[in-house]
Amino acid sequence: MGWYRDMWNYHPSLPLKNMHMIEDIMDIHADMLIWSCLGSGAIGLPYLDKEANDDTAPRLRLYGFMNDSEFCEECRKRGVKVFAVLWKAQLWEFGAEFNEDESKLLSLNILRGASDNHKYVGMSELSTNRYPKLFNPIEKYFPDGITNYFGEKVGDFLEEFKAVSLEGRNILSNWLMAPEHDHKCYSPCCNKDSFLTYMKRNVEMMIDAGAGGLHIDEYDTPKHVTSNAGCFCRECVAKFRVYLQEHQIALPEDAGNIETFDYREYLLAKGYTDEMLLAFNANARWDIPLYRHFYDMQMASVEWVVREVSGHAKKYAMETRKEEFPVTANLFQCFPLGDSVKKYLDILAGEKTDIKMRQDGWYRFATGWLNGKDSCFVEDPNQYVRDIVEDIKNGINDRFILFAIEPIAHGFHVAFPYGSWLQNQVKDAFWPDIRVLRKLGPWLDENEQLFGKKHIADIGVVYDSPSAYENSISEPYVDENSTYSKVERVSLQGVEELGRQGAFSNQGNFGHFFRLIQGLSDRHVLYNVLFESEDEPLTMERLKGYKTIVVPDAFLMDSVNAAALNAFAAGGGTVISLERKTEELKADELYKAGDMDELIEKLVGEDNIIDAPESLMYSVDVRETEEGRALHLVSYNYNEETHRIDAIPELNIGLNFKADAIGVYCFPENPNIEVTLNNGRLNIRNAGIYTIIEIK
């Protein structure tokens, strides 16, 4: 992202890039940049045009600065793909100061009292040609204008695109706004045909500017909007009428005729309010007539938009550049809402939330969720991330190295931060010590043979996407330590705009599944997560090689996946069900959530691939390599006083497979490590943050 140190993270226009940044990119062996440039279409396409193509002042040229199209080209020449970012939750209005005849923009966003002519620059002004001396007319980008769902020509894009609540309030994407600034970020209605038209033209301009790929951010905007009592615009109401007809859903007896049914008017007439629709109401919302169907319609727009935007980007790039064009989307925390869009994406991206000292269980889940695709996630900041930033400023990099290396050790990838965002929680950006990355990037490339995608395990744990989705919708949980599952009851008395009310989410977390896998990780049981959904079903080929399959809480598993597991059991495998299951699944053993510890003990006691001593001080993974296997060992031996990760004095790990010779690789460099192999057992002394033992 390249945001500045000790400044707020100002969406949507990312900072101007320079040649020094490109030198850093090459030094750390980066080959892909996400959330990196060409993002200002959320202000307006005339602004994006300037971001991409405007000339750069000589004073900035002196320091190697360039516009975004030049930056994309310089990266392309070096084999680096620059992903332009399409912000899907952002419609911006920025305070600005002009000279008298509005031929000069004197300040924008960061105001300085430069004149008395204070106005705004954003989606509204740029779509209505408010500043003809400064910005191109909107007709340059839409010669025939934009029409809405009803065939009407659109005027003010902000008024057209923004989401509205049941009672007509605007909804803000408040988490993107900097404190005490004269700017606003409105949430769009992503169910609108007109906004989709706008996004597609935005993407065309990105491709014309030389972007190496597209990153669709905030794919789940409809969830934020519904959490804040929206969207009840005219188009959503009309589309809901069609949705009810297509799905043959009957109206309540007092709702009148389907041909004239207006859901918004119906709810208001029955006394429902915005406050009743905020996310803190949880399942009480489903008691509102037809509301679960309305919610399902809004969530269906997630797949519609990603499919349409991804397909359009790929087609346009092929037509204009004669080349394949990769697309990613911010699938956030791998929540099941995004499972239906994975098939439209070439690389799976997102934000890892709730970063903490140890999260190997979650990374094992995420590796299964990837199901063979590459990933590039970023951190979603919290107090732990801010503590890492403070450590770096104090010259201590241990927790940062752990942050970067732990996901890689378990088959996942959290991108190297480079001015990454801190969500305006503090006035700063996440800048690591570049000297660490200059060592880590080359080290990973030099040892690429140790990072194969086949993780050795004879236990599989099934993640059933339909059950996880329903859990997230209907079974929200309260966890004071979870960033996006807070439930805060609020009053809307006197509130004119929504989005600030602590109703950001209320997301269930499929708790039985995650408690099981973290429990297995804590005991160093090797397992793989088998993600399955309608798009990625289980097959006998995927189940081959496992002895035991555990199926936690798969209460909505479909018949195809149940049949695959039944065939696995018929072929001699063991299927264990935890908590709820469908009748079609014929499990050999059944466990309740209260018996989870007993299940974990059972799996610990079976003949496992390795025999590792019980300790929360470390985690392990074993991968297949060309010459044998590689044991990845991550240390969590954190010293609260020094903020460093101390060496683990000694570990003795048994190998239940043939082992003739070993090689040892460490990051950071660790001259004190000692590893010996004797009678199938590894004795490891002084293991540092990350150790890989190649076993031939």
mmCIF file of N, CA, C and O in Angstrom, residues 461 510-523 525 550-553 576-580 590-604:
data_model
loop_
_atom_site.group_PDB
_atom_site.id
_atom_site.type_symbol
_atom_site.label_atom_id
_atom_site.label_comp_id
_atom_site.label_asym_id
_atom_site.label_seq_id
_atom_site.Cartn_x
_atom_site.Cartn_y
_atom_site.Cartn_z
ATOM 1 N N VAL A 461 -9.762 -33.478 8.263
ATOM 2 C CA VAL A 461 -10.883 -32.842 8.964
ATOM 3 C C VAL A 461 -11.692 -32.078 7.924
ATOM 4 O O VAL A 461 -11.166 -31.191 7.250
ATOM 5 N N PHE A 510 -18.274 -21.021 13.410
ATOM 6 C CA PHE A 510 -18.188 -22.473 13.218
ATOM 7 C C PHE A 510 -17.295 -23.079 14.310
ATOM 8 O O PHE A 510 -16.308 -23.767 14.044
ATOM 9 N N GLY A 511 -17.691 -22.795 15.539
ATOM 10 C CA GLY A 511 -16.827 -23.005 16.688
ATOM 11 C C GLY A 511 -16.359 -24.427 16.919
ATOM 12 O O GLY A 511 -15.204 -24.650 17.295
ATOM 13 N N HIS A 512 -17.220 -25.428 16.706
ATOM 14 C CA HIS A 512 -16.797 -26.806 16.967
ATOM 15 C C HIS A 512 -15.649 -27.197 16.040
ATOM 16 O O HIS A 512 -14.695 -27.859 16.458
ATOM 17 N N PHE A 513 -15.733 -26.794 14.784
ATOM 18 C CA PHE A 513 -14.666 -27.091 13.829
ATOM 19 C C PHE A 513 -13.356 -26.462 14.274
ATOM 20 O O PHE A 513 -12.308 -27.134 14.348
ATOM 21 N N PHE A 514 -13.378 -25.169 14.588
ATOM 22 C CA PHE A 514 -12.127 -24.478 14.891
ATOM 23 C C PHE A 514 -11.540 -24.899 16.235
ATOM 24 O O PHE A 514 -10.318 -24.959 16.385
ATOM 25 N N ARG A 515 -12.387 -25.217 17.198
ATOM 26 C CA ARG A 515 -11.850 -25.708 18.471
ATOM 27 C C ARG A 515 -11.183 -27.069 18.291
ATOM 28 O O ARG A 515 -10.154 -27.351 18.909
ATOM 29 N N LEU A 516 -11.765 -27.898 17.437
ATOM 30 C CA LEU A 516 -11.172 -29.214 17.197
ATOM 31 C C LEU A 516 -9.798 -29.083 16.551
ATOM 32 O O LEU A 516 -8.827 -29.691 17.014
ATOM 33 N N ILE A 517 -9.698 -28.300 15.465
ATOM 34 C CA ILE A 517 -8.417 -28.277 14.754
ATOM 35 C C ILE A 517 -7.331 -27.597 15.589
ATOM 36 O O ILE A 517 -6.171 -28.016 15.541
ATOM 37 N N GLN A 518 -7.692 -26.580 16.370
ATOM 38 C CA GLN A 518 -6.660 -25.979 17.213
ATOM 39 C C GLN A 518 -6.250 -26.948 18.313
ATOM 40 O O GLN A 518 -5.067 -27.011 18.685
ATOM 41 N N GLY A 519 -7.200 -27.721 18.820
ATOM 42 C CA GLY A 519 -6.855 -28.743 19.807
ATOM 43 C C GLY A 519 -5.905 -29.773 19.239
ATOM 44 O O GLY A 519 -4.958 -30.207 19.919
ATOM 45 N N LEU A 520 -6.111 -30.173 17.988
ATOM 46 C CA LEU A 520 -5.188 -31.118 17.341
ATOM 47 C C LEU A 520 -3.824 -30.473 17.126
ATOM 48 O O LEU A 520 -2.784 -31.116 17.335
ATOM 49 N N SER A 521 -3.814 -29.211 16.718
ATOM 50 C CA SER A 521 -2.538 -28.521 16.517
ATOM 51 C C SER A 521 -1.775 -28.383 17.826
ATOM 52 O O SER A 521 -0.549 -28.546 17.869
ATOM 53 N N ASP A 522 -2.496 -28.081 18.887
ATOM 54 C CA ASP A 522 -1.840 -27.952 20.195
ATOM 55 C C ASP A 522 -1.150 -29.247 20.607
ATOM 56 O O ASP A 522 -0.145 -29.223 21.321
ATOM 57 N N ARG A 523 -1.686 -30.384 20.152
ATOM 58 C CA ARG A 523 -1.113 -31.690 20.510
ATOM 59 C C ARG A 523 -0.207 -32.233 19.396
ATOM 60 O O ARG A 523 0.240 -33.379 19.481
ATOM 61 N N VAL A 525 -0.783 -33.159 16.380
ATOM 62 C CA VAL A 525 -1.324 -34.194 15.514
ATOM 63 C C VAL A 525 -1.325 -33.645 14.087
ATOM 64 O O VAL A 525 -1.832 -32.552 13.836
ATOM 65 N N VAL A 550 -12.509 -36.860 10.074
ATOM 66 C CA VAL A 550 -13.373 -36.307 11.119
ATOM 67 C C VAL A 550 -14.269 -35.253 10.480
ATOM 68 O O VAL A 550 -13.799 -34.401 9.715
ATOM 69 N N VAL A 551 -15.553 -35.292 10.814
ATOM 70 C CA VAL A 551 -16.539 -34.397 10.185
ATOM 71 C C VAL A 551 -17.235 -33.595 11.285
ATOM 72 O O VAL A 551 -18.200 -34.067 11.882
ATOM 73 N N PRO A 552 -16.754 -32.389 11.579
ATOM 74 C CA PRO A 552 -17.360 -31.602 12.657
ATOM 75 C C PRO A 552 -18.590 -30.815 12.196
ATOM 76 O O PRO A 552 -18.524 -30.054 11.226
ATOM 77 N N ASP A 553 -19.687 -31.029 12.861
ATOM 78 C CA ASP A 553 -20.867 -30.161 12.784
ATOM 79 C C ASP A 553 -21.374 -29.950 11.359
ATOM 80 O O ASP A 553 -21.831 -28.855 11.007
ATOM 81 N N ILE A 576 -15.485 -40.235 11.510
ATOM 82 C CA ILE A 576 -15.926 -39.833 12.850
ATOM 83 C C ILE A 576 -16.712 -38.536 12.733
ATOM 84 O O ILE A 576 -16.256 -37.569 12.115
ATOM 85 N N SER A 577 -17.883 -38.494 13.323
ATOM 86 C CA SER A 577 -18.712 -37.288 13.317
ATOM 87 C C SER A 577 -18.624 -36.600 14.671
ATOM 88 O O SER A 577 -18.653 -37.267 15.718
ATOM 89 N N LEU A 578 -18.503 -35.275 14.633
ATOM 90 C CA LEU A 578 -18.488 -34.473 15.857
ATOM 91 C C LEU A 578 -19.700 -33.556 15.853
ATOM 92 O O LEU A 578 -19.897 -32.783 14.921
ATOM 93 N N GLU A 579 -20.501 -33.640 16.896
ATOM 94 C CA GLU A 579 -21.703 -32.825 17.073
ATOM 95 C C GLU A 579 -22.736 -33.165 15.994
ATOM 96 O O GLU A 579 -23.010 -34.344 15.768
ATOM 97 N N ARG A 580 -23.306 -32.221 15.280
ATOM 98 C CA ARG A 580 -24.419 -32.505 14.378
ATOM 99 C C ARG A 580 -23.950 -33.128 13.059
ATOM 100 O O ARG A 580 -22.835 -32.887 12.608
ATOM 101 N N LEU A 590 -19.580 -41.400 16.793
ATOM 102 C CA LEU A 590 -20.245 -40.114 17.001
ATOM 103 C C LEU A 590 -19.753 -39.498 18.304
ATOM 104 O O LEU A 590 -19.718 -40.179 19.338
ATOM 105 N N TYR A 591 -19.372 -38.246 18.244
ATOM 106 C CA TYR A 591 -18.943 -37.521 19.442
ATOM 107 C C TYR A 591 -19.760 -36.243 19.569
ATOM 108 O O TYR A 591 -20.093 -35.605 18.565
ATOM 109 N N LYS A 592 -20.063 -35.871 20.789
ATOM 110 C CA LYS A 592 -20.691 -34.590 21.066
ATOM 111 C C LYS A 592 -19.616 -33.559 21.405
ATOM 112 O O LYS A 592 -18.486 -33.910 21.756
ATOM 113 N N ALA A 593 -19.998 -32.284 21.332
ATOM 114 C CA ALA A 593 -19.023 -31.220 21.578
ATOM 115 C C ALA A 593 -18.404 -31.343 22.969
ATOM 116 O O ALA A 593 -17.219 -31.060 23.157
ATOM 117 N N GLY A 594 -19.209 -31.795 23.935
ATOM 118 C CA GLY A 594 -18.683 -31.945 25.290
ATOM 119 C C GLY A 594 -17.641 -33.036 25.414
ATOM 120 O O GLY A 594 -16.912 -33.096 26.407
ATOM 121 N N ASP A 595 -17.565 -33.904 24.400
ATOM 122 C CA ASP A 595 -16.601 -35.001 24.420
ATOM 123 C C ASP A 595 -15.408 -34.726 23.497
ATOM 124 O O ASP A 595 -14.678 -35.651 23.129
ATOM 125 N N MET A 596 -15.222 -33.470 23.138
ATOM 126 C CA MET A 596 -14.174 -33.157 22.172
ATOM 127 C C MET A 596 -12.787 -33.530 22.690
ATOM 128 O O MET A 596 -11.940 -34.020 21.940
ATOM 129 N N ASP A 597 -12.539 -33.290 23.963
ATOM 130 C CA ASP A 597 -11.230 -33.653 24.524
ATOM 131 C C ASP A 597 -10.975 -35.158 24.389
ATOM 132 O O ASP A 597 -9.845 -35.585 24.108
ATOM 133 N N GLU A 598 -12.022 -35.932 24.581
ATOM 134 C CA GLU A 598 -11.894 -37.390 24.440
ATOM 135 C C GLU A 598 -11.541 -37.755 22.993
ATOM 136 O O GLU A 598 -10.700 -38.627 22.736
ATOM 137 N N LEU A 599 -12.173 -37.066 22.037
ATOM 138 C CA LEU A 599 -11.876 -37.313 20.624
ATOM 139 C C LEU A 599 -10.428 -36.945 20.306
ATOM 140 O O LEU A 599 -9.728 -37.698 19.608
ATOM 141 N N ILE A 600 -9.979 -35.804 20.811
ATOM 142 C CA ILE A 600 -8.593 -35.396 20.554
ATOM 143 C C ILE A 600 -7.622 -36.414 21.134
ATOM 144 O O ILE A 600 -6.628 -36.786 20.497
ATOM 145 N N GLU A 601 -7.906 -36.883 22.351
ATOM 146 C CA GLU A 601 -7.036 -37.891 22.964
ATOM 147 C C GLU A 601 -6.996 -39.154 22.114
ATOM 148 O O GLU A 601 -5.946 -39.787 21.963
ATOM 149 N N LYS A 602 -8.135 -39.543 21.565
ATOM 150 C CA LYS A 602 -8.180 -40.723 20.709
ATOM 151 C C LYS A 602 -7.261 -40.543 19.504
ATOM 152 O O LYS A 602 -6.493 -41.453 19.144
ATOM 153 N N LEU A 603 -7.329 -39.365 18.874
ATOM 154 C CA LEU A 603 -6.524 -39.117 17.682
ATOM 155 C C LEU A 603 -5.045 -38.978 18.023
ATOM 156 O O LEU A 603 -4.178 -39.376 17.237
ATOM 157 N N VAL A 604 -4.751 -38.435 19.202
ATOM 158 C CA VAL A 604 -3.352 -38.368 19.652
ATOM 159 C C VAL A 604 -2.800 -39.770 19.846
ATOM 160 O O VAL A 604 -1.637 -40.055 19.534
#
